[in-house]
Structures are given as structure tokens and as C-alpha cells.
């Protein structure tokens, strides 16, 4: 892991491979490790750059809510540190919100977008209240709150036991403070429909056929916003399609990346 100090946080990030830079932004409440099948299969072909977002994994956060803009600025600082002018920016769920924030903040750095098991709308009032309630519960009782509430929804019924165990451990090992800050940050995110609609580059939208958190309807909405968007559904996968259907996921992503240039 490499380390960078940026805006009150100590950021750790993984780098693997060479070639077209692919920035991978992880979902909530996971870490950069949640891209292990992509590191294994794609690092021989592309340059993977994978941060632990502030407050997750080995990265320490600040005291403020971890907004999607903060994650995006951190990722841009990592690209700056590596002298990477443009990258394909990919994000899973919360990572997708951050990818859209990065596209709004600095569209010139985004060669193409990959939006995985995510959505473009903002939280409604009830959704924001639920985030705050969960943030308080996590601060009081720890990560067990998220293990219990999220494990049944994150993975589809066919997810292999070793994937289930690794995801559960990643959640349990994360810091309650970091998770609470990200819950509050997600509640602050704006609607991103305009970002998708105005993006001039190619967009790949990927969704697990059994995703119950951001189902296919969310992916169809994203793909319908931009004529350059392409939708890929991954059979047998839930919300973490890159872990649950890694071979189909990697093949679809690699084919699409190879067609970019
Ligand atoms: C995620 O997987 O990152 C979360 O489910 C996103 C969210 O809570 O909106």
C-alpha cells in the first residue's frame, strides 16, 4: 500500500499493473480489498489504482462527514501523486456516487465511467433520516450493526461462502467512526442525473441480476440518460457483482476497456 496525506486524512491505496489507468472506488462499508478478483485477473492488462476511502481500511478519516466530494478529491490527489492525467473511473455503489462526484468536479480527468451496482438519485428525507439513525447506532454499538443489517442484502443467495466470509470480515474490521462519517456523507450527496447526461465519454453500467439494494431498474435509469452508455447485467450476482460473478464481470469490463482506445 502507498500512503498520501491529503486534507486531514492519511490515505492508503493499492497499485497493481501497467497500462490504461483504471481507478476503482469501493462501496460501503468495504475497503480496497473488495476488488481482489479484479487485481488477480486484470492487473496484467491495466494499471489498477485502488484507494481505501478516508475512514475505511487503512485510511484514517477526518472528523467531518465523508462526502462523496471528499472521496473524489482524495482520489484526484492520488492521481496527481501518481502523475496520472486521465483514468477510467469505476465505482461500486457508494464508489459510484464518488465516481460521479469526481466527474462533476474534474470531468477532464475522466476518460470513461464504469458505474457498478449504483444509482444516480439523492436520498429522500426518509432515507437521510435512516442514514443518521444508522450512523448513531454504529457509533454506539459498533460495526456489528452493519454486519447484521447489510450482510443479508449485499450478496445474492448464490454467493460463495469464502466471498461471504471475506466481505463480513471487511465490514467488521472497519472503523465505526469512518462508517458513520460516510453514512452522513452519502446523505448529503446531490442528484447526479445531469452528470451522467452531460458526460461526453463512454459509460459502462453493470448490475447484478439479483441486486436488491440498487436493482436493475436503477441501472436502466442510468443507461437511459446517455446515448453512449451500455448496460451489462451479471446473472447470479447480487449487489457486489464484481465479487459474486468475477469471471463474467472481468470479461465484460476487459472487453469494453479494450474497445475504448
Ligand atoms: C454501498 O454498497 O456502497 C451502499 O449500499 C450504498 C448506499 O448505502 O447507498
Coordinates of C-alpha atoms and ligand atoms in Angstrom, one line a residue:
X1 CA 0.0 0.0 0.0
X2 CA 1.2 3.5 -0.7
X3 CA 0.4 6.4 1.6
X4 CA -0.6 10.1 1.0
X5 CA -1.6 12.8 3.4
X6 CA -4.5 14.8 2.0
X7 CA -6.9 17.3 3.6
X8 CA -6.8 16.0 7.1
X9 CA -6.7 12.3 6.2
X10 CA -4.0 9.7 5.7
X11 CA -4.9 7.8 2.5
X12 CA -3.7 4.4 1.7
X13 CA -4.0 3.0 -1.8
X14 CA -3.1 -0.1 -3.8
X15 CA -1.5 0.0 -7.2
X16 CA -1.1 -3.0 -9.5
X17 CA -0.2 -3.5 -13.1
X18 CA 0.6 -1.2 -16.0
X19 CA -1.2 0.3 -19.0
X20 CA -4.5 2.1 -19.2
X21 CA -5.2 3.6 -15.7
X22 CA -8.3 2.2 -14.0
X23 CA -9.3 3.9 -10.8
X24 CA -11.5 1.6 -8.7
X25 CA -13.6 3.1 -6.0
X26 CA -15.0 0.7 -3.4
X27 CA -18.5 0.5 -1.9
X28 CA -19.8 1.0 1.6
X29 CA -18.7 -0.3 4.2
X30 CA -15.9 -2.2 2.4
X31 CA -12.2 -1.5 1.5
X32 CA -9.9 -1.6 -1.5
X33 CA -9.6 -5.4 -0.8
X34 CA -13.2 -5.7 -2.3
X35 CA -11.6 -5.6 -5.8
X36 CA -9.4 -8.7 -5.2
X37 CA -10.8 -10.6 -8.3
X38 CA -10.0 -7.6 -10.5
X39 CA -6.5 -7.3 -9.1
X40 CA -6.0 -11.0 -9.8
X41 CA -7.4 -11.0 -13.3
X42 CA -6.9 -7.5 -14.7
X43 CA -3.6 -6.2 -13.2
X44 CA -1.7 -8.0 -16.0
X45 CA -3.6 -5.8 -18.5
X46 CA -4.3 -2.5 -16.9
X47 CA -2.9 -0.1 -14.3
X48 CA -5.2 -0.5 -11.3
X49 CA -5.3 2.3 -8.7
X50 CA -7.5 1.4 -5.7
X51 CA -7.8 3.7 -2.6
X52 CA -9.1 2.8 0.8
X53 CA -11.5 5.8 1.1
X54 CA -10.9 8.0 4.1
X55 CA -12.2 6.3 7.3
X56 CA -12.1 2.8 5.6
X57 CA -9.5 0.0 5.7
X58 CA -6.1 1.5 6.4
X59 CA -7.1 5.1 5.6
X60 CA -7.8 7.4 8.5
X61 CA -10.6 9.9 8.1
X62 CA -11.1 13.4 9.3
X63 CA -13.8 14.4 11.8
X64 CA -16.3 15.7 9.2
X65 CA -18.9 13.7 7.2
X66 CA -17.1 11.8 4.4
X67 CA -18.9 13.5 1.5
X68 CA -18.7 12.0 -2.0
X69 CA -16.8 15.1 -3.0
X70 CA -14.2 14.4 -0.3
X71 CA -13.7 10.8 -1.6
X72 CA -13.4 12.3 -5.1
X73 CA -10.9 15.0 -4.1
X74 CA -8.9 12.3 -2.3
X75 CA -8.9 10.1 -5.5
X76 CA -7.9 13.1 -7.6
X77 CA -5.0 13.8 -5.2
X78 CA -3.8 10.2 -5.6
X79 CA -4.0 10.5 -9.4
X80 CA -1.9 13.7 -9.1
X81 CA 0.6 12.0 -6.8
X82 CA 1.0 9.3 -9.5
X83 CA 1.1 11.8 -12.3
X84 CA -1.9 10.1 -14.0
X85 CA -3.6 12.8 -16.1
X86 CA -6.7 10.8 -17.0
X87 CA -8.2 7.5 -15.9
X88 CA -11.2 5.2 -16.4
X89 CA -13.1 5.9 -13.2
X90 CA -15.1 2.9 -11.9
X91 CA -17.1 2.7 -8.7
X92 CA -19.3 0.2 -6.9
X93 CA -22.4 1.6 -5.2
X94 CA -21.0 4.4 -2.9
X95 CA -17.9 4.2 -5.1
X96 CA -20.3 5.0 -8.0
X97 CA -21.6 8.1 -6.1
X98 CA -17.9 9.2 -5.7
X99 CA -17.1 8.5 -9.3
X100 CA -20.0 10.8 -10.3
X101 CA -18.8 13.4 -7.8
X102 CA -15.3 13.2 -9.4
X103 CA -16.8 13.6 -12.9
X104 CA -18.6 16.7 -11.7
X105 CA -15.5 18.2 -10.0
X106 CA -13.0 17.5 -12.8
X107 CA -14.5 15.9 -15.9
X108 CA -11.3 16.3 -17.9
X109 CA -9.7 13.6 -15.7
X110 CA -12.3 11.0 -16.6
X111 CA -11.6 9.1 -19.8
X112 CA -14.6 6.8 -19.3
X113 CA -17.0 5.9 -16.5
X114 CA -17.9 2.5 -15.1
X115 CA -21.0 2.6 -12.8
X116 CA -21.4 -0.7 -10.9
X117 CA -24.5 -1.6 -8.8
X118 CA -25.2 2.0 -8.1
X119 CA -27.8 4.8 -8.6
X120 CA -28.0 8.4 -9.6
X121 CA -30.7 9.8 -7.3
X122 CA -30.1 11.6 -4.0
X123 CA -31.6 10.3 -0.7
X124 CA -35.1 11.4 0.1
X125 CA -36.0 12.8 3.5
X126 CA -36.8 9.4 5.0
X127 CA -33.5 8.0 3.5
X128 CA -31.5 10.8 5.1
X129 CA -33.1 10.2 8.5
X130 CA -32.4 6.5 8.2
X131 CA -28.7 7.2 7.5
X132 CA -28.5 9.4 10.6
X133 CA -30.2 6.7 12.7
X134 CA -27.8 4.1 11.4
X135 CA -24.8 6.4 11.9
X136 CA -25.7 6.9 15.6
X137 CA -26.3 3.1 16.1
X138 CA -22.9 2.3 14.6
X139 CA -21.2 4.9 16.8
X140 CA -22.9 3.4 19.9
X141 CA -22.8 -0.3 19.1
X142 CA -20.1 -0.7 16.6
X143 CA -19.8 -2.4 13.2
X144 CA -22.0 -5.4 14.3
X145 CA -24.9 -3.1 13.4
X146 CA -23.8 -3.0 9.7
X147 CA -22.8 -6.7 9.6
X148 CA -26.4 -7.6 10.7
X149 CA -28.2 -5.1 8.6
X150 CA -26.2 -5.3 5.4
X151 CA -24.9 -8.8 5.0
X152 CA -28.4 -10.2 4.1
X153 CA -28.7 -7.6 1.3
X154 CA -25.2 -7.1 -0.1
X155 CA -24.8 -10.6 -1.6
X156 CA -27.1 -12.8 -3.6
X157 CA -28.2 -16.2 -2.4
X158 CA -25.6 -18.0 -4.5
X159 CA -22.6 -16.1 -3.2
X160 CA -19.7 -18.5 -2.3
X161 CA -19.1 -18.9 1.4
X162 CA -15.5 -17.6 1.1
X163 CA -16.8 -14.4 -0.5
X164 CA -19.4 -14.1 2.2
X165 CA -16.8 -14.6 4.9
X166 CA -14.3 -12.1 3.4
X167 CA -17.0 -9.4 3.0
X168 CA -18.2 -9.9 6.5
X169 CA -14.7 -9.6 7.9
X170 CA -14.0 -6.5 5.9
X171 CA -17.2 -4.8 7.4
X172 CA -16.5 -6.0 10.9
X173 CA -12.8 -4.7 10.8
X174 CA -13.8 -1.2 9.6
X175 CA -14.0 1.7 12.0
X176 CA -17.4 2.7 13.3
X177 CA -16.2 6.4 13.2
X178 CA -15.4 6.1 9.5
X179 CA -18.6 4.3 8.6
X180 CA -20.7 6.8 10.5
X181 CA -18.9 9.7 8.7
X182 CA -19.6 8.0 5.3
X183 CA -23.3 7.4 6.1
X184 CA -23.6 11.1 6.9
X185 CA -21.7 12.0 3.7
X186 CA -23.9 9.8 1.5
X187 CA -26.9 11.5 2.9
X188 CA -25.5 14.8 1.6
X189 CA -24.9 13.7 -2.0
X190 CA -26.8 15.6 -4.7
X191 CA -28.7 14.1 -7.6
X192 CA -26.3 13.1 -10.4
X193 CA -28.6 12.6 -13.4
X194 CA -27.2 15.7 -15.1
X195 CA -23.6 14.4 -14.6
X196 CA -24.4 11.3 -16.5
X197 CA -26.5 13.0 -19.1
X198 CA -23.7 15.5 -19.9
X199 CA -20.7 13.2 -19.7
X200 CA -19.1 13.1 -23.1
X201 CA -17.2 9.8 -22.8
X202 CA -18.3 6.2 -22.8
X203 CA -20.2 4.8 -19.8
X204 CA -20.4 1.1 -18.8
X205 CA -23.3 0.4 -16.4
X206 CA -23.0 -3.0 -14.6
X207 CA -25.6 -4.6 -12.3
X208 CA -26.0 -8.0 -10.6
X209 CA -29.3 -9.5 -11.7
X210 CA -30.1 -10.2 -8.1
X211 CA -29.1 -6.8 -6.7
X212 CA -31.7 -5.8 -4.1
X213 CA -30.0 -2.6 -3.0
X214 CA -29.7 -0.9 -6.4
X215 CA -31.6 -3.2 -8.7
X216 CA -31.6 -3.4 -12.5
X217 CA -34.2 -0.5 -12.6
X218 CA -31.5 1.8 -11.3
X219 CA -29.0 0.6 -13.9
X220 CA -31.6 1.1 -16.6
X221 CA -32.3 4.6 -15.5
X222 CA -28.5 5.4 -15.7
X223 CA -28.1 3.8 -19.1
X224 CA -31.2 5.7 -20.4
X225 CA -29.6 9.1 -19.5
X226 CA -26.8 8.9 -22.1
X227 CA -26.7 7.6 -25.6
X228 CA -23.0 6.4 -25.0
X229 CA -24.0 4.2 -22.1
X230 CA -24.0 0.4 -22.3
X231 CA -25.7 -1.8 -19.8
X232 CA -24.4 -5.2 -18.7
X233 CA -26.4 -7.5 -16.4
X234 CA -24.5 -10.2 -14.5
X235 CA -26.6 -13.3 -13.9
X236 CA -26.4 -14.9 -10.4
X237 CA -24.9 -11.9 -8.7
X238 CA -26.3 -9.5 -6.1
X239 CA -25.1 -6.0 -5.1
X240 CA -21.4 -7.0 -5.2
X241 CA -21.4 -8.2 -8.7
X242 CA -17.6 -7.8 -9.1
X243 CA -17.1 -10.4 -6.3
X244 CA -20.1 -12.7 -7.0
X245 CA -19.7 -13.1 -10.7
X246 CA -16.0 -12.2 -11.1
X247 CA -15.3 -14.1 -14.4
X248 CA -18.3 -12.6 -16.3
X249 CA -17.6 -9.2 -14.7
X250 CA -14.0 -9.2 -15.6
X251 CA -14.6 -10.4 -19.1
X252 CA -17.3 -7.7 -19.8
X253 CA -15.1 -5.0 -18.3
X254 CA -12.0 -6.1 -20.1
X255 CA -13.8 -6.3 -23.5
X256 CA -15.3 -2.9 -23.0
X257 CA -11.9 -1.3 -21.9
X258 CA -10.2 -2.9 -24.9
X259 CA -12.7 -1.2 -27.2
X260 CA -12.1 2.2 -25.7
X261 CA -8.9 3.1 -27.5
Ligands
LIG1 C1 -22.9 0.5 -0.9 O1 -22.9 -0.6 -1.3 O2 -22.0 1.3 -1.2 C2 -24.1 1.1 -0.2 O3 -25.1 0.1 -0.2 C3 -24.6 2.4 -0.8 C4 -25.7 3.0 -0.1 O4 -25.9 2.8 1.1 O5 -26.4 3.9 -0.7

